[in-house]
């Protein structure tokens, strides 16, 4: 997936490579080793090369049995992981297809995120528009936010039992707590000039919110949603510890109890890959929606 | 004047009633207005006592040195700030917050960066509340916006975003936006001060052309450019430095509607510019 990582950088403008490619004439004379290194880390293919190198080293270490005292089957290997992936893709996991596991997790995350973000947007806007609402709820959210989702799971099981509701609740709460921060910040940072314009045109409160505050706050709202989504996806594994029957988290958990370490790696890799795709989606949406930001 | 005002508050109602009966009233009446700011427990007078009476349909300019309180005065007229003492009436109604009678053009063109030029220009008229509408429906309004964009030379830029056009074009768009909203009073806070001299001259000519066809609009223009004040207005008020007071009021000795190309070379205007400069220069410390 390193190729995709590079394109995210280009989309978000984080990739400084074109500006920092060393100009042999403009730079003080460096040793050829240094120049090679600088060329390497500035190359767009660098992330891909890094991953390939890591895989090669891993394979080498495992093949040579260089880790003392640990059986190879507990460490897993790149080829073993690939074999596990091919097997899972063809035969599925414990009678259900790999796609079923992936979609179970995806649906949970998307549903939980939709609920969390759907509440966070109006709630964050209310907190930003009415300082008393912000003061009332701000400290509660600040208290809850740093608590890991894992810590809530026993309580959630007590409240909701071991069904789907509890899992979605955990994801939605996480998405909400982070998205609301972005929405609140966005609303608080709406430039006075825009609010003044809205007052000058005698916009109703509803129209001010909808046509001035919301678009002006959108850049920070998008950051909040992006963080909320990333964390919602991250807690899916924790959420699926609640007696899930399907899902990538369930697959990882289940495989680990049987020491199927390569299956665990496949699960982790798929979670990472989907995370990158989600980021890419947000980057694309931001580019389209927020083309005006900072210009 | 057909007014299909959507009544949404008591304020609007009051404005409407006042409109019906009081054509003779001054459009803007500033009486005994003072403003004192309190900064870090120290009171700092910004405006001395200001009295102004601006008849409907007049264009007046307020010139004065930087920091004399011109913008504060305009903010008080526009209802964005409260006077410490005194009252402002717009068309007979005491100002108690931003009034739909007043359209404001700010120092920076202040367009919404997320809307293209057309959407920015139509914004105030489409979503604003309590405006005196001179359009019947959305289609009519869109045609009106297109007409104004044509007038200010932005017909080809209607789909562009503010960051894609020049400062002069942004100023023209801001002007079109407030003209479309059709408020009876226009408050212009140094709308051209960030533009280069040539663009500014082109905008003066444009504005005079627009105003020639629009005789019942009252305009208060804040500027530190004496020539701009003289070319664009019926009367020029000269303010002293902080605390700002009105030093003098001059009638501009040129007719109305006014032709820009004649005004700009008129000797009477040059003479009056000298007069105003002499009045102000003793206050300017460099």
Short mmCIF file of C-alpha atoms in Angstrom, two decimals, chain A residues 78-293:
data_model
loop_
_atom_site.label_atom_id
_atom_site.label_comp_id
_atom_site.label_asym_id
_atom_site.label_seq_id
_atom_site.Cartn_x
_atom_site.Cartn_y
_atom_site.Cartn_z
CA UNK A 78 6.13 -12.49 4.78
CA UNK A 79 5.66 -15.56 2.63
CA UNK A 80 3.56 -17.19 5.35
CA UNK A 81 1.39 -14.08 5.62
CA UNK A 82 0.96 -13.99 1.85
CA UNK A 83 -0.01 -17.68 1.84
CA UNK A 84 -2.49 -16.99 4.65
CA UNK A 85 -3.95 -14.09 2.67
CA UNK A 86 -4.34 -16.22 -0.49
CA UNK A 87 -5.92 -18.96 1.56
CA UNK A 88 -8.29 -16.56 3.34
CA UNK A 89 -9.22 -14.88 0.07
CA UNK A 90 -10.06 -18.23 -1.52
CA UNK A 91 -11.44 -20.25 1.35
CA UNK A 92 -12.51 -17.60 3.83
CA UNK A 93 -12.10 -17.81 7.59
CA UNK A 94 -13.87 -20.53 9.57
CA UNK A 95 -16.57 -20.98 6.97
CA UNK A 96 -17.25 -17.36 6.06
CA UNK A 97 -15.51 -15.45 3.30
CA UNK A 98 -12.83 -12.85 3.96
CA UNK A 99 -15.10 -10.21 2.45
CA UNK A 100 -17.74 -11.09 5.04
CA UNK A 101 -15.23 -10.34 7.79
CA UNK A 102 -14.14 -7.10 6.13
CA UNK A 103 -17.67 -5.90 5.43
CA UNK A 104 -18.80 -6.75 8.97
CA UNK A 105 -16.11 -4.42 10.32
CA UNK A 106 -16.72 -1.77 7.65
CA UNK A 107 -20.45 -1.64 8.25
CA UNK A 108 -19.91 -1.31 12.00
CA UNK A 109 -17.42 1.51 11.56
CA UNK A 110 -19.45 3.37 8.96
CA UNK A 111 -22.64 3.07 11.00
CA UNK A 112 -20.91 4.07 14.24
CA UNK A 113 -19.12 6.94 12.54
CA UNK A 114 -22.32 8.16 10.87
CA UNK A 115 -24.10 8.22 14.23
CA UNK A 116 -21.17 9.81 16.11
CA UNK A 117 -20.42 12.43 13.46
CA UNK A 118 -24.11 13.04 12.83
CA UNK A 119 -24.51 14.04 16.48
CA UNK A 120 -21.14 15.80 16.68
CA UNK A 121 -21.88 18.34 13.94
CA UNK A 122 -25.04 19.90 15.41
CA UNK A 123 -23.75 19.43 18.96
CA UNK A 124 -20.37 21.01 18.27
CA UNK A 125 -22.05 23.89 16.47
CA UNK A 126 -24.36 24.48 19.44
CA UNK A 127 -21.35 24.41 21.77
CA UNK A 128 -19.58 26.97 19.59
CA UNK A 129 -22.59 29.24 19.13
CA UNK A 130 -23.77 29.17 22.75
CA UNK A 131 -20.83 29.45 25.15
CA UNK A 132 -22.95 28.14 28.04
CA UNK A 133 -23.57 24.87 26.18
CA UNK A 134 -19.85 24.65 25.49
CA UNK A 135 -18.97 25.25 29.13
CA UNK A 136 -21.57 22.71 30.27
CA UNK A 137 -20.41 19.82 28.08
CA UNK A 138 -16.80 20.68 27.27
CA UNK A 139 -15.32 19.33 30.53
CA UNK A 140 -17.35 16.11 30.27
CA UNK A 141 -15.98 15.40 26.80
CA UNK A 142 -12.47 16.38 27.86
CA UNK A 143 -12.74 13.82 30.66
CA UNK A 144 -14.06 11.04 28.42
CA UNK A 145 -11.84 11.62 25.38
CA UNK A 146 -8.53 10.31 26.71
CA UNK A 147 -10.05 7.16 28.19
CA UNK A 148 -9.29 4.24 25.85
CA UNK A 149 -12.32 2.62 24.28
CA UNK A 150 -11.09 -0.69 25.67
CA UNK A 151 -11.75 0.54 29.22
CA UNK A 152 -15.43 1.07 28.43
CA UNK A 153 -16.05 -2.39 27.08
CA UNK A 154 -16.96 -4.14 30.35
CA UNK A 155 -19.43 -1.35 31.12
CA UNK A 156 -20.83 -1.45 27.62
CA UNK A 157 -21.40 -5.20 27.94
CA UNK A 158 -23.28 -4.59 31.19
CA UNK A 159 -25.39 -1.88 29.58
CA UNK A 160 -26.10 -3.33 26.15
CA UNK A 161 -25.29 -7.04 26.46
CA UNK A 162 -23.06 -8.66 23.87
CA UNK A 163 -25.01 -7.64 20.77
CA UNK A 164 -24.26 -5.31 17.89
CA UNK A 165 -25.58 -2.26 19.79
CA UNK A 166 -22.68 -2.20 22.23
CA UNK A 167 -20.07 -2.41 19.49
CA UNK A 168 -21.66 0.40 17.53
CA UNK A 169 -21.99 2.44 20.71
CA UNK A 170 -18.25 2.22 21.37
CA UNK A 171 -17.39 3.26 17.80
CA UNK A 172 -19.97 6.05 17.71
CA UNK A 173 -18.75 7.45 21.04
CA UNK A 174 -15.15 7.54 19.85
CA UNK A 175 -16.09 9.18 16.53
CA UNK A 176 -18.25 11.70 18.39
CA UNK A 177 -15.67 12.70 21.00
CA UNK A 178 -13.05 13.53 18.37
CA UNK A 179 -15.30 14.95 15.65
CA UNK A 180 -16.95 17.32 18.12
CA UNK A 181 -13.56 18.90 18.83
CA UNK A 182 -13.11 19.81 15.18
CA UNK A 183 -16.63 21.17 14.85
CA UNK A 184 -16.29 23.26 18.00
CA UNK A 185 -12.91 24.66 16.92
CA UNK A 186 -14.25 25.41 13.47
CA UNK A 187 -17.25 27.32 14.79
CA UNK A 188 -15.13 29.25 17.29
CA UNK A 189 -12.69 30.27 14.57
CA UNK A 190 -15.22 31.63 12.07
CA UNK A 191 -13.79 35.04 11.13
CA UNK A 192 -15.69 37.97 12.66
CA UNK A 193 -15.88 39.57 9.21
CA UNK A 194 -18.17 36.78 7.94
CA UNK A 195 -20.41 36.98 10.99
CA UNK A 196 -20.59 40.73 10.57
CA UNK A 197 -21.62 40.29 6.95
CA UNK A 198 -24.32 37.86 8.08
CA UNK A 199 -25.57 40.37 10.64
CA UNK A 200 -25.49 43.14 8.08
CA UNK A 201 -27.74 41.17 5.72
CA UNK A 202 -30.07 40.33 8.60
CA UNK A 203 -29.75 36.62 8.08
CA UNK A 204 -31.93 34.54 10.35
CA UNK A 205 -30.10 32.45 12.92
CA UNK A 206 -30.79 29.29 10.97
CA UNK A 207 -29.46 30.75 7.71
CA UNK A 208 -26.42 32.21 9.46
CA UNK A 209 -25.63 28.72 10.75
CA UNK A 210 -26.32 26.99 7.46
CA UNK A 211 -24.86 29.43 4.95
CA UNK A 212 -22.11 31.22 6.87
CA UNK A 213 -20.96 29.35 9.99
CA UNK A 214 -21.08 25.85 8.49
CA UNK A 215 -19.07 26.61 5.32
CA UNK A 216 -16.64 28.86 7.21
CA UNK A 217 -16.07 26.12 9.80
CA UNK A 218 -15.89 23.32 7.24
CA UNK A 219 -12.08 23.12 7.05
CA UNK A 220 -11.80 22.33 10.76
CA UNK A 221 -14.93 20.19 10.71
CA UNK A 222 -13.31 18.04 8.03
CA UNK A 223 -10.20 17.62 10.18
CA UNK A 224 -12.43 16.58 13.10
CA UNK A 225 -14.34 14.09 10.96
CA UNK A 226 -11.10 12.70 9.60
CA UNK A 227 -9.71 12.17 13.09
CA UNK A 228 -13.04 10.73 14.26
CA UNK A 229 -13.12 8.32 11.34
CA UNK A 230 -9.51 7.24 11.81
CA UNK A 231 -10.11 6.51 15.49
CA UNK A 232 -13.45 4.83 14.84
CA UNK A 233 -11.65 2.48 12.50
CA UNK A 234 -8.93 2.00 15.08
CA UNK A 235 -11.34 0.96 17.84
CA UNK A 236 -13.17 -1.55 15.68
CA UNK A 237 -10.85 -4.28 16.94
CA UNK A 238 -11.63 -3.37 20.55
CA UNK A 239 -15.34 -3.20 19.75
CA UNK A 240 -15.22 -6.65 18.16
CA UNK A 241 -13.83 -8.11 21.35
CA UNK A 242 -17.43 -7.93 22.54
CA UNK A 243 -18.32 -11.46 21.46
CA UNK A 244 -18.47 -10.58 17.78
CA UNK A 245 -19.15 -13.43 15.33
CA UNK A 246 -17.62 -11.66 12.37
CA UNK A 247 -15.23 -8.85 11.58
CA UNK A 248 -11.53 -8.26 11.21
CA UNK A 249 -11.12 -7.69 14.93
CA UNK A 250 -12.88 -10.95 15.65
CA UNK A 251 -10.69 -12.72 13.10
CA UNK A 252 -7.51 -11.33 14.66
CA UNK A 253 -8.62 -12.17 18.17
CA UNK A 254 -9.73 -15.65 17.25
CA UNK A 255 -6.63 -16.43 15.17
CA UNK A 256 -4.34 -15.29 17.97
CA UNK A 257 -5.86 -17.75 20.41
CA UNK A 258 -4.90 -20.50 17.96
CA UNK A 259 -1.41 -19.06 17.33
CA UNK A 260 -2.28 -18.44 13.68
CA UNK A 261 0.06 -15.53 13.63
CA UNK A 262 0.04 -15.12 9.85
CA UNK A 263 -3.75 -14.73 9.87
CA UNK A 264 -3.34 -12.06 12.54
CA UNK A 265 -0.92 -10.23 10.23
CA UNK A 266 -3.36 -10.43 7.32
CA UNK A 267 -6.04 -8.88 9.53
CA UNK A 268 -3.71 -6.10 10.67
CA UNK A 269 -2.59 -5.41 7.09
CA UNK A 270 -6.18 -5.20 5.84
CA UNK A 271 -7.12 -2.82 8.67
CA UNK A 272 -4.14 -0.64 7.75
CA UNK A 273 -4.93 -0.76 4.05
CA UNK A 274 -8.57 0.21 4.56
CA UNK A 275 -7.41 2.99 6.89
CA UNK A 276 -5.24 4.36 4.10
CA UNK A 277 -8.17 4.16 1.65
CA UNK A 278 -10.38 6.06 4.10
CA UNK A 279 -7.71 8.75 4.46
CA UNK A 280 -7.48 8.95 0.68
CA UNK A 281 -11.25 9.38 0.48
CA UNK A 282 -11.14 12.24 2.99
CA UNK A 283 -8.22 13.85 1.18
CA UNK A 284 -10.14 13.74 -2.10
CA UNK A 285 -13.29 15.12 -0.51
CA UNK A 286 -11.31 17.92 1.17
CA UNK A 287 -9.64 18.83 -2.09
CA UNK A 288 -13.00 19.17 -3.78
CA UNK A 289 -14.94 20.85 -0.97
CA UNK A 290 -12.20 23.06 0.42
CA UNK A 291 -10.47 24.23 -2.74
CA UNK A 292 -10.74 27.82 -1.45
CA UNK A 293 -8.93 27.31 1.86
#
